Amino acid sequence: MTQTHSASALQPAKRRRWNATDLGLIAVFAALVAASALVAAIPVGGLGVPITLQTLAVMLTGLALGAGRAFAAVGLYTLLGLAGLPIFSGGRSGLGILAGPSAGYIIAFPLAAAAVGWLAAVVIRRTLKFRAVLLFVSAMATSIVLVHGLGIAGMMINAKLDFSKAFLADLPFYPGDIIKNVLAVTVAMALHKAFPDLLVRRVRQLPQKAAAPNAAMPEASAPESTTPEASAQQ
């Protein structure tokens, strides 16, 4: 029983409540995403959807903070941009961005951060080997399904493209996303190594209790035999 209790105490525990540190991390990573959008963007194709470092910052936020805090951080960035702060790529802002061809990507950012954060928490809790590979697979799957999927949907709706043309317009982003996801995983692994409690709170091992005296010396507590045969032998 004691061994089972000690082993379970070493398991990572889910974070149940945000504290001041969590709120600070949300603000810092929201600022990181905003700063990544201000780096010089590279327009791709005739639609002008740019290649930026935003997806790197979004994936890093999810890999580092987990689903809830990552969604809050990237969601805060998105809301501030839609509210009028010029923190989208190219210094754009406002609700009008939702009518442009890049609307799907912007909508996907908070969802992608939450999804890759949830996957990262599962990987960190349940695996020791091949963590970097599994985190990269998680980031790429999230990029393909959510970021590229909603990005294509946004171009189909706002730019009136059919699926094949929207897919071809989105295709040039894949090589950059592979590189950015590798970088995001590398930085996230370094963060988790330096701060093991960043994503999951680990329960410290409790000191084992000393064995009960009766359990340690069972023979001493046994009553001596008082049968006539035993007395005769003595």
mmCIF file of C-alpha atoms in Angstrom:
data_model
loop_
_atom_site.group_PDB
_atom_site.id
_atom_site.type_symbol
_atom_site.label_atom_id
_atom_site.label_comp_id
_atom_site.label_asym_id
_atom_site.label_seq_id
_atom_site.Cartn_x
_atom_site.Cartn_y
_atom_site.Cartn_z
ATOM 1 C CA MET A 1 0.000 0.000 0.000
ATOM 2 C CA THR A 2 2.830 2.381 0.880
ATOM 3 C CA GLN A 3 4.639 1.735 -2.406
ATOM 4 C CA THR A 4 1.484 2.335 -4.431
ATOM 5 C CA HIS A 5 0.818 5.630 -2.648
ATOM 6 C CA SER A 6 4.391 6.820 -3.181
ATOM 7 C CA ALA A 7 4.341 5.943 -6.872
ATOM 8 C CA SER A 8 1.086 7.805 -7.440
ATOM 9 C CA ALA A 9 2.476 10.857 -5.668
ATOM 10 C CA LEU A 10 5.111 11.201 -8.360
ATOM 11 C CA GLN A 11 2.548 11.564 -11.145
ATOM 12 C CA PRO A 12 1.978 15.008 -12.694
ATOM 13 C CA ALA A 13 -1.195 16.725 -11.548
ATOM 14 C CA LYS A 14 -3.512 18.911 -13.604
ATOM 15 C CA ARG A 15 -3.562 22.635 -12.903
ATOM 16 C CA ARG A 16 -6.958 23.457 -11.430
ATOM 17 C CA ARG A 17 -6.657 27.170 -10.705
ATOM 18 C CA TRP A 18 -4.852 30.121 -12.270
ATOM 19 C CA ASN A 19 -2.688 32.256 -10.058
ATOM 20 C CA ALA A 20 -0.798 35.513 -10.590
ATOM 21 C CA THR A 21 2.001 33.662 -12.367
ATOM 22 C CA ASP A 22 -0.448 32.143 -14.833
ATOM 23 C CA LEU A 23 -1.982 35.546 -15.576
ATOM 24 C CA GLY A 24 1.494 36.976 -16.075
ATOM 25 C CA LEU A 25 2.373 34.190 -18.507
ATOM 26 C CA ILE A 26 -0.840 34.823 -20.452
ATOM 27 C CA ALA A 27 0.061 38.505 -20.807
ATOM 28 C CA VAL A 28 3.673 37.764 -21.767
ATOM 29 C CA PHE A 29 2.770 35.240 -24.452
ATOM 30 C CA ALA A 30 0.015 37.493 -25.820
ATOM 31 C CA ALA A 31 2.670 40.178 -26.215
ATOM 32 C CA LEU A 32 4.960 37.609 -27.854
ATOM 33 C CA VAL A 33 2.333 36.779 -30.467
ATOM 34 C CA ALA A 34 1.755 40.489 -31.087
ATOM 35 C CA ALA A 35 5.488 41.113 -31.479
ATOM 36 C CA SER A 36 5.803 38.208 -33.921
ATOM 37 C CA ALA A 37 3.146 39.783 -36.127
ATOM 38 C CA LEU A 38 5.121 43.027 -36.356
ATOM 39 C CA VAL A 39 8.161 41.309 -37.880
ATOM 40 C CA ALA A 40 8.415 42.013 -41.607
ATOM 41 C CA ALA A 41 5.886 39.806 -43.399
ATOM 42 C CA ILE A 42 6.368 38.185 -46.800
ATOM 43 C CA PRO A 43 3.234 38.400 -48.995
ATOM 44 C CA VAL A 44 2.432 35.193 -50.869
ATOM 45 C CA GLY A 45 0.402 34.987 -54.061
ATOM 46 C CA GLY A 46 -2.088 37.447 -55.443
ATOM 47 C CA LEU A 47 -4.257 37.464 -52.329
ATOM 48 C CA GLY A 48 -1.530 39.031 -50.233
ATOM 49 C CA VAL A 49 -1.794 36.602 -47.307
ATOM 50 C CA PRO A 50 1.642 37.022 -45.696
ATOM 51 C CA ILE A 51 4.142 34.586 -44.217
ATOM 52 C CA THR A 52 4.825 35.746 -40.662
ATOM 53 C CA LEU A 53 6.243 34.419 -37.409
ATOM 54 C CA GLN A 54 2.784 34.376 -35.848
ATOM 55 C CA THR A 55 2.299 30.635 -36.268
ATOM 56 C CA LEU A 56 5.655 30.074 -34.543
ATOM 57 C CA ALA A 57 4.514 32.180 -31.570
ATOM 58 C CA VAL A 58 1.055 30.580 -31.503
ATOM 59 C CA MET A 59 2.448 27.030 -31.491
ATOM 60 C CA LEU A 60 5.070 27.917 -28.896
ATOM 61 C CA THR A 61 2.351 29.402 -26.682
ATOM 62 C CA GLY A 62 0.333 26.207 -26.840
ATOM 63 C CA LEU A 63 3.315 23.908 -26.333
ATOM 64 C CA ALA A 64 4.489 25.931 -23.335
ATOM 65 C CA LEU A 65 1.263 26.874 -21.541
ATOM 66 C CA GLY A 66 -1.267 24.165 -22.281
ATOM 67 C CA ALA A 67 -4.788 24.485 -23.624
ATOM 68 C CA GLY A 68 -6.477 26.941 -21.258
ATOM 69 C CA ARG A 69 -3.760 29.515 -20.771
ATOM 70 C CA ALA A 70 -2.693 29.326 -24.430
ATOM 71 C CA PHE A 71 -6.253 29.939 -25.592
ATOM 72 C CA ALA A 72 -6.479 32.891 -23.198
ATOM 73 C CA ALA A 73 -3.159 34.367 -24.379
ATOM 74 C CA VAL A 74 -3.803 34.067 -28.121
ATOM 75 C CA GLY A 75 -7.472 34.952 -27.645
ATOM 76 C CA LEU A 76 -6.428 38.120 -25.822
ATOM 77 C CA TYR A 77 -4.127 39.026 -28.708
ATOM 78 C CA THR A 78 -6.905 38.396 -31.237
ATOM 79 C CA LEU A 79 -9.487 40.419 -29.311
ATOM 80 C CA LEU A 80 -7.117 43.362 -28.911
ATOM 81 C CA GLY A 81 -6.397 43.327 -32.630
ATOM 82 C CA LEU A 82 -10.070 43.178 -33.532
ATOM 83 C CA ALA A 83 -10.709 45.997 -31.058
ATOM 84 C CA GLY A 84 -8.410 48.314 -32.995
ATOM 85 C CA LEU A 85 -4.835 47.841 -31.819
ATOM 86 C CA PRO A 86 -2.519 47.569 -34.857
ATOM 87 C CA ILE A 87 -1.052 44.205 -33.861
ATOM 88 C CA PHE A 88 -2.011 42.050 -36.815
ATOM 89 C CA SER A 89 0.511 41.468 -39.602
ATOM 90 C CA GLY A 90 1.385 44.654 -41.442
ATOM 91 C CA GLY A 91 -0.008 46.771 -38.602
ATOM 92 C CA ARG A 92 -3.582 45.980 -39.530
ATOM 93 C CA SER A 93 -6.427 45.951 -37.024
ATOM 94 C CA GLY A 94 -10.182 46.154 -36.632
ATOM 95 C CA LEU A 95 -13.145 43.975 -37.475
ATOM 96 C CA GLY A 96 -12.580 44.584 -41.173
ATOM 97 C CA ILE A 97 -9.835 41.954 -41.057
ATOM 98 C CA LEU A 98 -12.572 39.332 -40.816
ATOM 99 C CA ALA A 99 -13.675 40.242 -44.345
ATOM 100 C CA GLY A 100 -10.194 39.684 -45.795
ATOM 101 C CA PRO A 101 -8.586 36.529 -47.185
ATOM 102 C CA SER A 102 -6.521 35.964 -44.023
ATOM 103 C CA ALA A 103 -9.557 35.911 -41.717
ATOM 104 C CA GLY A 104 -9.523 32.130 -41.410
ATOM 105 C CA TYR A 105 -5.948 32.097 -40.171
ATOM 106 C CA ILE A 106 -6.640 34.715 -37.499
ATOM 107 C CA ILE A 107 -9.729 32.882 -36.268
ATOM 108 C CA ALA A 108 -7.722 29.655 -36.183
ATOM 109 C CA PHE A 109 -4.930 31.006 -33.975
ATOM 110 C CA PRO A 110 -6.674 30.742 -30.554
ATOM 111 C CA LEU A 111 -8.179 27.371 -31.476
ATOM 112 C CA ALA A 112 -4.822 26.050 -32.656
ATOM 113 C CA ALA A 113 -3.092 27.252 -29.490
ATOM 114 C CA ALA A 114 -5.670 25.438 -27.360
ATOM 115 C CA ALA A 115 -5.505 22.242 -29.421
ATOM 116 C CA VAL A 116 -1.723 21.944 -29.492
ATOM 117 C CA GLY A 117 -1.654 22.896 -25.794
ATOM 118 C CA TRP A 118 -3.979 20.035 -24.936
ATOM 119 C CA LEU A 119 -1.894 17.598 -26.988
ATOM 120 C CA ALA A 120 1.315 18.889 -25.413
ATOM 121 C CA ALA A 121 -0.074 18.300 -21.914
ATOM 122 C CA VAL A 122 -0.927 14.713 -22.823
ATOM 123 C CA VAL A 123 2.571 14.160 -24.217
ATOM 124 C CA ILE A 124 4.315 15.705 -21.203
ATOM 125 C CA ARG A 125 2.259 13.733 -18.692
ATOM 126 C CA ARG A 126 2.364 10.339 -20.341
ATOM 127 C CA THR A 127 5.659 10.037 -22.179
ATOM 128 C CA LEU A 128 9.350 10.218 -21.465
ATOM 129 C CA LYS A 129 10.809 9.009 -24.754
ATOM 130 C CA PHE A 130 10.393 10.694 -28.128
ATOM 131 C CA ARG A 131 8.752 13.750 -26.589
ATOM 132 C CA ALA A 132 10.212 16.116 -29.156
ATOM 133 C CA VAL A 133 8.946 13.967 -32.023
ATOM 134 C CA LEU A 134 5.477 13.673 -30.500
ATOM 135 C CA LEU A 135 5.288 17.396 -29.832
ATOM 136 C CA PHE A 136 6.299 18.106 -33.424
ATOM 137 C CA VAL A 137 3.645 15.711 -34.708
ATOM 138 C CA SER A 138 1.103 17.446 -32.479
ATOM 139 C CA ALA A 139 2.097 20.865 -33.790
ATOM 140 C CA MET A 140 2.013 19.776 -37.433
ATOM 141 C CA ALA A 141 -1.355 18.034 -37.058
ATOM 142 C CA THR A 142 -2.794 21.151 -35.436
ATOM 143 C CA SER A 143 -1.330 23.367 -38.158
ATOM 144 C CA ILE A 144 -2.745 21.239 -40.958
ATOM 145 C CA VAL A 145 -6.210 20.679 -39.492
ATOM 146 C CA LEU A 146 -6.926 24.055 -37.892
ATOM 147 C CA VAL A 147 -4.601 26.752 -39.231
ATOM 148 C CA HIS A 148 -4.477 25.584 -42.842
ATOM 149 C CA GLY A 149 -8.001 24.176 -42.779
ATOM 150 C CA LEU A 150 -9.610 27.390 -41.546
ATOM 151 C CA GLY A 151 -7.218 29.439 -43.680
ATOM 152 C CA ILE A 152 -8.461 27.670 -46.797
ATOM 153 C CA ALA A 153 -12.071 28.106 -45.656
ATOM 154 C CA GLY A 154 -11.487 31.830 -45.160
ATOM 155 C CA MET A 155 -10.115 32.243 -48.675
ATOM 156 C CA MET A 156 -13.016 30.286 -50.108
ATOM 157 C CA ILE A 157 -15.550 32.491 -48.320
ATOM 158 C CA ASN A 158 -13.967 35.938 -48.522
ATOM 159 C CA ALA A 159 -11.986 35.622 -51.761
ATOM 160 C CA LYS A 160 -14.633 33.495 -53.520
ATOM 161 C CA LEU A 161 -12.122 30.811 -54.479
ATOM 162 C CA ASP A 162 -12.979 27.172 -55.069
ATOM 163 C CA PHE A 163 -11.261 24.561 -52.934
ATOM 164 C CA SER A 164 -8.506 23.685 -55.390
ATOM 165 C CA LYS A 165 -7.434 27.307 -55.864
ATOM 166 C CA ALA A 166 -7.609 28.032 -52.137
ATOM 167 C CA PHE A 167 -5.560 24.898 -51.421
ATOM 168 C CA LEU A 168 -2.907 25.949 -53.935
ATOM 169 C CA ALA A 169 -2.831 29.437 -52.423
ATOM 170 C CA ASP A 170 -2.279 27.894 -48.988
ATOM 171 C CA LEU A 171 0.350 25.366 -50.107
ATOM 172 C CA PRO A 172 3.366 27.743 -49.994
ATOM 173 C CA PHE A 173 2.929 28.117 -46.238
ATOM 174 C CA TYR A 174 3.769 24.473 -45.492
ATOM 175 C CA PRO A 175 7.603 24.601 -45.757
ATOM 176 C CA GLY A 176 7.739 27.587 -43.433
ATOM 177 C CA ASP A 177 5.373 25.936 -40.974
ATOM 178 C CA ILE A 178 7.571 22.853 -40.775
ATOM 179 C CA ILE A 179 10.587 25.002 -39.893
ATOM 180 C CA LYS A 180 8.599 27.115 -37.430
ATOM 181 C CA ASN A 181 7.164 24.057 -35.700
ATOM 182 C CA VAL A 182 10.649 22.589 -35.308
ATOM 183 C CA LEU A 183 11.770 25.844 -33.694
ATOM 184 C CA ALA A 184 8.672 25.990 -31.493
ATOM 185 C CA VAL A 185 9.242 22.446 -30.223
ATOM 186 C CA THR A 186 12.937 23.142 -29.607
ATOM 187 C CA VAL A 187 12.184 26.225 -27.524
ATOM 188 C CA ALA A 188 9.301 24.504 -25.714
ATOM 189 C CA MET A 189 11.491 21.536 -24.783
ATOM 190 C CA ALA A 190 14.098 23.916 -23.364
ATOM 191 C CA LEU A 191 11.417 25.740 -21.360
ATOM 192 C CA HIS A 192 10.005 22.517 -19.921
ATOM 193 C CA LYS A 193 13.483 21.331 -19.005
ATOM 194 C CA ALA A 194 14.278 24.590 -17.232
ATOM 195 C CA PHE A 195 10.815 24.936 -15.633
ATOM 196 C CA PRO A 196 9.319 21.453 -15.085
ATOM 197 C CA ASP A 197 6.129 22.905 -13.549
ATOM 198 C CA LEU A 198 5.420 25.240 -16.460
ATOM 199 C CA LEU A 199 2.798 23.021 -18.081
ATOM 200 C CA VAL A 200 1.926 20.422 -15.436
ATOM 201 C CA ARG A 201 2.318 20.729 -11.697
ATOM 202 C CA ARG A 202 4.263 17.775 -10.364
ATOM 203 C CA VAL A 203 3.486 16.413 -6.909
ATOM 204 C CA ARG A 204 6.560 15.964 -4.800
ATOM 205 C CA GLN A 205 7.288 12.531 -3.386
ATOM 206 C CA LEU A 206 6.230 12.184 0.218
ATOM 207 C CA PRO A 207 8.736 10.663 2.683
ATOM 208 C CA GLN A 208 7.888 7.073 3.467
ATOM 209 C CA LYS A 209 6.540 6.542 6.973
ATOM 210 C CA ALA A 210 8.500 4.367 9.331
ATOM 211 C CA ALA A 211 7.135 0.878 9.677
ATOM 212 C CA ALA A 212 4.914 0.272 12.662
ATOM 213 C CA PRO A 213 6.701 -1.411 15.587
ATOM 214 C CA ASN A 214 4.303 -4.326 15.575
ATOM 215 C CA ALA A 215 4.830 -4.841 11.839
ATOM 216 C CA ALA A 216 8.604 -4.625 12.189
ATOM 217 C CA MET A 217 8.804 -7.209 14.985
ATOM 218 C CA PRO A 218 5.922 -9.644 14.530
ATOM 219 C CA GLU A 219 7.646 -12.437 16.426
ATOM 220 C CA ALA A 220 8.251 -10.318 19.518
ATOM 221 C CA SER A 221 4.570 -9.646 19.946
ATOM 222 C CA ALA A 222 3.573 -13.311 19.707
ATOM 223 C CA PRO A 223 2.673 -14.825 23.100
ATOM 224 C CA GLU A 224 4.894 -17.591 24.431
ATOM 225 C CA SER A 225 3.454 -21.077 24.453
ATOM 226 C CA THR A 226 2.338 -22.291 27.866
ATOM 227 C CA THR A 227 1.299 -25.825 26.961
ATOM 228 C CA PRO A 228 2.529 -28.651 29.184
ATOM 229 C CA GLU A 229 4.584 -30.060 26.299
ATOM 230 C CA ALA A 230 6.404 -26.771 25.859
ATOM 231 C CA SER A 231 7.123 -26.571 29.593
ATOM 232 C CA ALA A 232 8.487 -30.091 29.576
ATOM 233 C CA GLN A 233 10.820 -29.278 26.700
ATOM 234 C CA GLN A 234 12.107 -26.227 28.582
#
